[in-house]
Amino acid sequence: MKKPVTVAITGTAGNIGYAIAFRIASGGLFGPDQPVNLHLIEIEPALGALEGVVMELHDCAFPTLNNVVATADLDTGFADADYVFLIGSRPRSKGMERQDLLLANGSIFKPQGAAIDRSASKDVRVLVVGNPANTNALIALHNAPNLAPTQVSSMMRLDHNRAINKLSRQLKVQPNVIKNMTVWGNHSTTQFPDLQHCTVDGKASADLVDQDWYRSEYIYKIQHRGAQIIEARGASSAASAASAAIDHMRNWALGTDPSSWVSMGVMTDGSYYNVGKNLIFSFPVHCKDHSFEIVDGLSLDDYSMGMIRASEKELIKERDMVLDLLR
Ligand code: NAD
Ligand code: LMR
């Protein structure tokens, strides 16, 4: 067995936390020969429920689970963490947009960013899931001055997986023959699921789908899938979100399939696709050995550039709403 890695997860008594903890503990993130220490972080009132999660984790007798810490203290929770999942925060309910959570949730990510900066491993990788995920990631990053901007990202993988699923069902193909899907921008209704460079079994997807269906139905349905699930379940997506978070972190740590790319929300520096700097924006990326590289130079038509601009504009507006939380 290898030396254990430490994975910290916030909000572990909640729905996504409950789904993800068992998958990580059982080797679903790093495989069957990598032991993990789990650091589970909750707010004080949820520590009782968290204790139940800890008991259940022990009762699974997973050979890959080395040690479990349950705490409401951020420095204890993030101590020496190699990987951090920032999930704990309020989910939206019916009728709300994800941006409506900014004022309720944004302030959670300032002290968490600062505590990660103080206490986590210097090489930590941080994935923000709590909504609105892009701007919360920006807040966490601004409050962790010793982290490189490339150490924090936000989750677009659920949107990416949804986009693959919908296309595969439309074309009646297996999801794994779909390559180079991109979902650009914000995890919100301005996100842009882009089929322009996507291939299906090696063929350009643009030649396989009707453009009216793509523009009038496909994009809208991906943008609104989260709300559709809230409508049906009475609660926001949880198991699919946990699964996407594992996909995201596994690719970031262990690499992507060299023949394809994935979508990740990452810090902008102004040099890709004319998106302004200091936003967490989703791009197509290749990952290798804990790092990612934005896929540059894709040709984008006016329609696509217009969609990207709209999402950028929304993220600037979100950033303006939380200026006091950015250092
Ligand atoms: P939930 O209400 O079931 O659980 C949230 C948990 O977070 C609760 O146990 C709560 O006690 C805890 N929490 C609240 N504040 C905390 C803090 N400061 N520190 C630690 N823990 C804290 O919610 P959920 O369904 O698990 O969703 C969690 C978040 O993930 C929501 O913001 C939701 O909108 C978001 N989400 C994002 C995506 C995405 O694709 N980015 C997908 C699904 C859900
Ligand atoms: C999702 O996309 O399912 C999550 O972001 C939850 C939500 O509020 O839509």
XYZ file of C-alpha atoms and ligand atoms in Angstrom:
380
model
C 0.000 0.000 0.000
C 1.109 3.553 -0.756
C 1.401 6.394 1.777
C -2.132 7.719 2.550
C -3.350 10.926 0.921
C -5.556 13.306 2.869
C -8.877 14.412 1.394
C -10.889 17.151 3.145
C -14.600 17.521 2.395
C -16.867 20.280 3.708
C -20.596 19.750 4.209
C -20.216 16.006 4.672
C -23.457 15.582 6.592
C -25.318 17.012 3.578
C -26.620 15.248 0.501
C -23.601 15.530 -1.797
C -21.187 15.023 1.091
C -22.942 11.844 2.133
C -22.777 10.511 -1.428
C -19.139 11.399 -2.060
C -17.549 10.325 1.230
C -18.274 6.627 0.745
C -17.054 6.589 -2.838
C -13.769 8.234 -1.902
C -13.360 6.000 1.157
C -13.887 2.870 -0.945
C -11.189 3.744 -3.497
C -13.516 5.327 -6.077
C -11.276 8.387 -6.465
C -7.700 7.089 -6.395
C -8.123 3.346 -6.820
C -7.851 0.248 -4.650
C -4.162 0.592 -3.702
C -4.263 4.197 -2.441
C -5.234 4.614 1.232
C -7.044 7.821 2.147
C -7.440 9.882 5.290
C -10.808 11.627 5.275
C -11.188 14.991 7.002
C -14.899 15.744 7.261
C -15.854 19.348 8.009
C -19.267 20.569 9.122
C -20.814 23.455 11.005
C -21.327 22.856 14.765
C -25.091 22.084 14.574
C -24.441 19.285 12.064
C -21.673 17.572 14.059
C -24.139 15.048 15.532
C -25.285 13.962 12.082
C -21.669 13.914 10.942
C -20.833 11.505 13.766
C -23.389 9.123 12.226
C -21.632 9.408 8.852
C -18.338 8.545 10.555
C -19.888 5.466 12.193
C -21.224 4.298 8.828
C -17.857 4.850 7.157
C -16.186 2.676 9.812
C -18.924 0.054 9.472
C -18.108 -0.381 5.766
C -14.648 -1.717 6.743
C -13.153 -0.287 3.555
C -9.500 -1.416 3.249
C -8.610 1.929 1.610
C -9.905 4.058 4.504
C -6.951 4.829 6.771
C -8.275 7.441 9.189
C -11.298 9.724 9.652
C -11.370 13.126 11.354
C -14.710 14.904 11.918
C -14.568 18.549 12.933
C -16.050 22.032 12.778
C -12.605 23.604 13.110
C -11.327 24.675 9.688
C -7.610 24.418 10.490
C -8.043 20.910 11.898
C -10.156 19.917 8.911
C -7.804 21.272 6.252
C -4.602 20.205 8.075
C -2.156 18.732 5.542
C -4.967 18.151 3.034
C -3.759 17.107 -0.422
C -7.222 17.407 -1.977
C -10.130 19.577 -0.822
C -13.767 19.420 -1.882
C -15.615 22.607 -0.857
C -19.221 21.441 -0.915
C -20.770 22.692 2.334
C -23.218 25.533 1.644
C -26.892 26.075 1.037
C -28.494 24.579 -2.079
C -31.151 26.529 -4.003
C -34.778 25.581 -3.870
C -37.506 25.777 -6.535
C -37.717 29.143 -8.262
C -34.245 30.362 -7.244
C -31.307 30.892 -9.586
C -27.895 29.706 -8.396
C -26.724 33.323 -8.286
C -29.403 33.993 -5.628
C -27.179 31.978 -3.259
C -24.251 34.318 -3.588
C -25.052 36.474 -0.590
C -25.923 33.458 1.607
C -22.956 31.313 0.581
C -20.177 33.646 -0.569
C -19.020 34.487 2.954
C -18.402 30.780 3.703
C -15.554 30.659 1.197
C -13.489 33.552 2.563
C -12.496 31.912 5.885
C -12.215 28.546 4.158
C -9.765 29.930 1.580
C -7.733 31.511 4.399
C -7.689 28.276 6.438
C -6.630 26.208 3.407
C -3.834 28.713 2.851
C -2.645 28.298 6.469
C -3.141 24.607 7.035
C -3.377 22.497 3.888
C -0.482 20.873 2.039
C 1.396 23.464 -0.053
C 0.507 21.381 -3.118
C -3.187 21.132 -2.348
C -5.804 20.950 -5.116
C -9.145 22.587 -4.254
C -12.422 21.912 -6.059
C -15.372 24.206 -5.319
C -18.804 22.618 -5.717
C -20.991 24.848 -3.478
C -23.033 27.318 -5.524
C -22.569 29.691 -7.178
C -19.458 27.600 -7.670
C -17.401 29.811 -10.006
C -17.614 32.934 -7.873
C -17.211 30.994 -4.625
C -13.997 29.560 -6.074
C -12.846 33.100 -6.886
C -13.495 34.103 -3.256
C -11.600 31.085 -1.900
C -8.651 31.740 -4.198
C -8.420 35.449 -3.341
C -8.235 34.527 0.318
C -5.461 31.976 -0.167
C -2.577 34.221 -1.255
C 0.057 31.483 -1.046
C -1.759 29.201 -3.466
C -1.109 29.426 -7.192
C -4.263 30.276 -9.181
C -3.973 26.836 -10.776
C -4.579 25.139 -7.408
C -8.266 26.120 -7.230
C -10.994 25.204 -9.715
C -14.773 25.084 -9.836
C -17.012 22.262 -10.954
C -18.424 22.261 -14.484
C -18.138 18.520 -14.810
C -21.778 17.908 -13.989
C -22.774 20.150 -16.906
C -20.143 18.459 -19.076
C -21.480 14.998 -18.185
C -25.052 16.150 -18.765
C -24.079 17.485 -22.190
C -22.487 14.130 -23.095
C -25.469 12.188 -21.794
C -28.015 14.209 -23.758
C -26.059 13.955 -26.988
C -25.486 10.224 -26.554
C -29.190 9.634 -26.008
C -30.141 11.742 -29.007
C -27.714 9.873 -31.278
C -28.238 6.480 -29.562
C -24.512 5.965 -28.915
C -22.524 5.106 -25.791
C -21.260 8.173 -23.869
C -17.618 7.079 -24.193
C -17.542 7.565 -27.982
C -18.196 11.288 -27.459
C -14.949 13.300 -27.270
C -14.002 16.939 -26.912
C -17.229 18.203 -25.408
C -16.891 21.705 -23.964
C -19.152 23.581 -21.592
C -17.901 27.173 -21.433
C -18.425 29.856 -18.811
C -20.455 29.903 -15.638
C -22.277 27.044 -13.875
C -25.564 28.852 -14.481
C -28.160 29.317 -17.193
C -25.607 31.287 -19.270
C -23.300 28.264 -19.579
C -22.598 27.289 -23.179
C -22.548 23.588 -24.054
C -20.643 23.680 -27.330
C -20.793 20.946 -29.950
C -18.598 22.752 -32.459
C -15.472 20.703 -31.748
C -17.143 17.646 -30.329
C -16.807 14.312 -32.122
C -18.920 11.181 -32.001
C -17.095 8.003 -32.934
C -14.577 10.195 -34.755
C -17.189 12.119 -36.771
C -17.906 15.837 -36.298
C -21.037 16.072 -34.148
C -22.147 19.147 -36.158
C -22.717 16.785 -39.102
C -24.861 14.450 -37.003
C -27.265 16.773 -35.225
C -29.862 19.155 -36.497
C -28.652 22.741 -35.849
C -32.141 23.913 -34.840
C -32.361 21.150 -32.243
C -28.876 22.094 -31.017
C -29.590 25.797 -30.628
C -33.202 25.742 -29.510
C -33.458 22.582 -27.406
C -30.108 21.041 -26.558
C -28.414 24.122 -25.111
C -31.488 25.195 -23.151
C -32.002 21.750 -21.632
C -28.403 21.513 -20.395
C -28.549 25.042 -19.003
C -31.743 24.201 -17.089
C -31.033 20.599 -16.071
C -30.303 21.517 -12.449
C -33.710 23.224 -12.125
C -35.422 20.270 -13.792
C -33.940 17.960 -11.156
C -34.974 20.271 -8.310
C -38.508 20.286 -9.742
C -38.613 16.484 -9.881
C -36.766 15.567 -6.676
C -37.707 18.534 -4.529
C -33.970 18.757 -3.812
C -30.936 19.580 -5.878
C -28.857 16.949 -7.644
C -26.665 15.034 -5.228
C -25.428 11.638 -6.459
C -24.687 12.955 -9.959
C -22.938 15.982 -8.441
C -20.814 13.708 -6.229
C -19.959 11.553 -9.227
C -18.979 14.587 -11.299
C -16.792 15.904 -8.463
C -14.934 12.585 -8.388
C -14.516 12.643 -12.190
C -13.141 16.197 -11.975
C -10.632 15.497 -9.187
C -9.524 12.153 -10.636
C -8.751 13.713 -14.007
C -6.992 16.665 -12.401
C -4.804 14.388 -10.257
C -4.255 11.457 -12.600
C -4.771 12.977 -16.063
C -7.321 13.057 -18.859
C -7.610 10.666 -21.786
C -5.072 12.206 -24.231
C -7.614 11.904 -27.062
C -10.155 14.152 -25.391
C -10.575 17.115 -23.069
C -12.868 17.997 -20.163
C -14.477 21.234 -18.895
C -13.167 22.907 -15.723
C -13.788 26.303 -14.143
C -10.337 27.888 -13.817
C -8.828 31.291 -13.086
C -8.534 33.550 -16.131
C -5.501 35.665 -16.934
C -6.992 37.431 -19.940
C -5.127 35.428 -22.549
C -7.701 32.820 -23.635
C -10.619 33.443 -25.986
C -10.730 37.159 -25.038
C -12.189 36.359 -21.621
C -11.138 39.059 -19.178
C -8.879 38.303 -16.236
C -9.757 37.490 -12.629
C -12.785 35.277 -13.220
C -13.278 31.568 -12.674
C -14.456 30.552 -16.132
C -14.960 27.131 -17.660
C -12.701 26.179 -20.566
C -11.764 22.964 -22.317
C -8.676 21.583 -20.526
C -6.264 18.683 -20.713
C -4.946 17.447 -17.364
C -1.785 15.613 -16.424
C -0.033 15.043 -13.064
C -2.088 17.467 -10.970
C -1.984 20.227 -13.541
C -4.199 21.390 -16.372
C -3.657 23.212 -19.616
C -6.378 25.236 -21.340
C -6.961 24.066 -24.904
C -6.088 27.165 -26.884
C -6.757 28.309 -30.434
C -10.093 26.619 -31.134
C -11.963 28.438 -33.870
C -15.274 29.776 -32.612
C -18.048 31.212 -34.753
C -19.882 34.446 -33.895
C -22.732 32.589 -32.234
C -20.342 30.764 -29.897
C -18.374 33.924 -29.089
C -21.668 35.654 -28.264
C -22.578 32.859 -25.836
C -19.151 33.055 -24.190
C -19.414 36.847 -23.841
C -22.823 36.519 -22.135
C -21.460 34.115 -19.533
C -18.400 36.318 -18.967
C -20.688 39.315 -18.414
C -22.665 37.403 -15.813
C -19.499 36.367 -13.967
C -18.287 39.972 -13.885
C -21.626 40.950 -12.346
C -21.288 38.198 -9.717
C -17.740 39.330 -8.927
C -18.963 42.905 -8.471
C -21.460 41.650 -5.893
C -18.719 40.147 -3.680
C -15.920 42.686 -3.943
C -15.808 42.946 -0.145
C -14.999 39.222 0.089
C -12.033 39.471 -2.302
C -8.817 40.531 -0.619
P -27.243 20.062 1.649
O -28.090 21.129 2.228
O -27.805 18.685 1.564
O -25.891 19.957 2.468
C -25.097 21.078 2.702
C -24.276 20.782 3.940
O -23.328 21.818 4.069
C -25.106 20.730 5.227
O -24.820 19.533 5.921
C -24.618 21.952 5.998
O -24.595 21.756 7.400
C -23.200 22.110 5.441
N -22.637 23.450 5.595
C -23.270 24.643 5.501
N -22.395 25.639 5.740
C -21.196 25.057 5.976
C -19.902 25.556 6.295
N -19.682 26.871 6.442
N -18.896 24.673 6.476
C -19.111 23.344 6.359
N -20.319 22.811 6.077
C -21.344 23.663 5.885
O -26.740 20.553 0.215
P -26.125 19.679 -0.983
O -27.229 19.139 -1.795
O -25.109 18.765 -0.433
O -25.447 20.844 -1.863
C -24.310 21.527 -1.393
C -23.943 22.649 -2.366
O -23.550 22.113 -3.626
C -25.100 23.615 -2.669
O -24.596 24.938 -2.718
C -25.556 23.174 -4.048
O -26.219 24.203 -4.753
C -24.207 22.840 -4.679
N -24.230 22.022 -5.894
C -23.335 22.344 -6.865
C -23.271 21.606 -8.036
C -22.303 21.971 -9.121
O -22.392 21.395 -10.211
N -21.370 22.880 -8.910
C -24.133 20.525 -8.186
C -25.035 20.206 -7.173
C -25.087 20.982 -6.026
C -27.094 21.436 -10.417
O -26.701 21.890 -11.485
O -27.788 20.392 -10.346
C -26.710 22.122 -9.130
O -25.968 23.280 -9.393
C -27.878 22.395 -8.263
C -28.705 23.541 -8.783
O -29.020 24.446 -8.008
O -29.033 23.526 -9.974
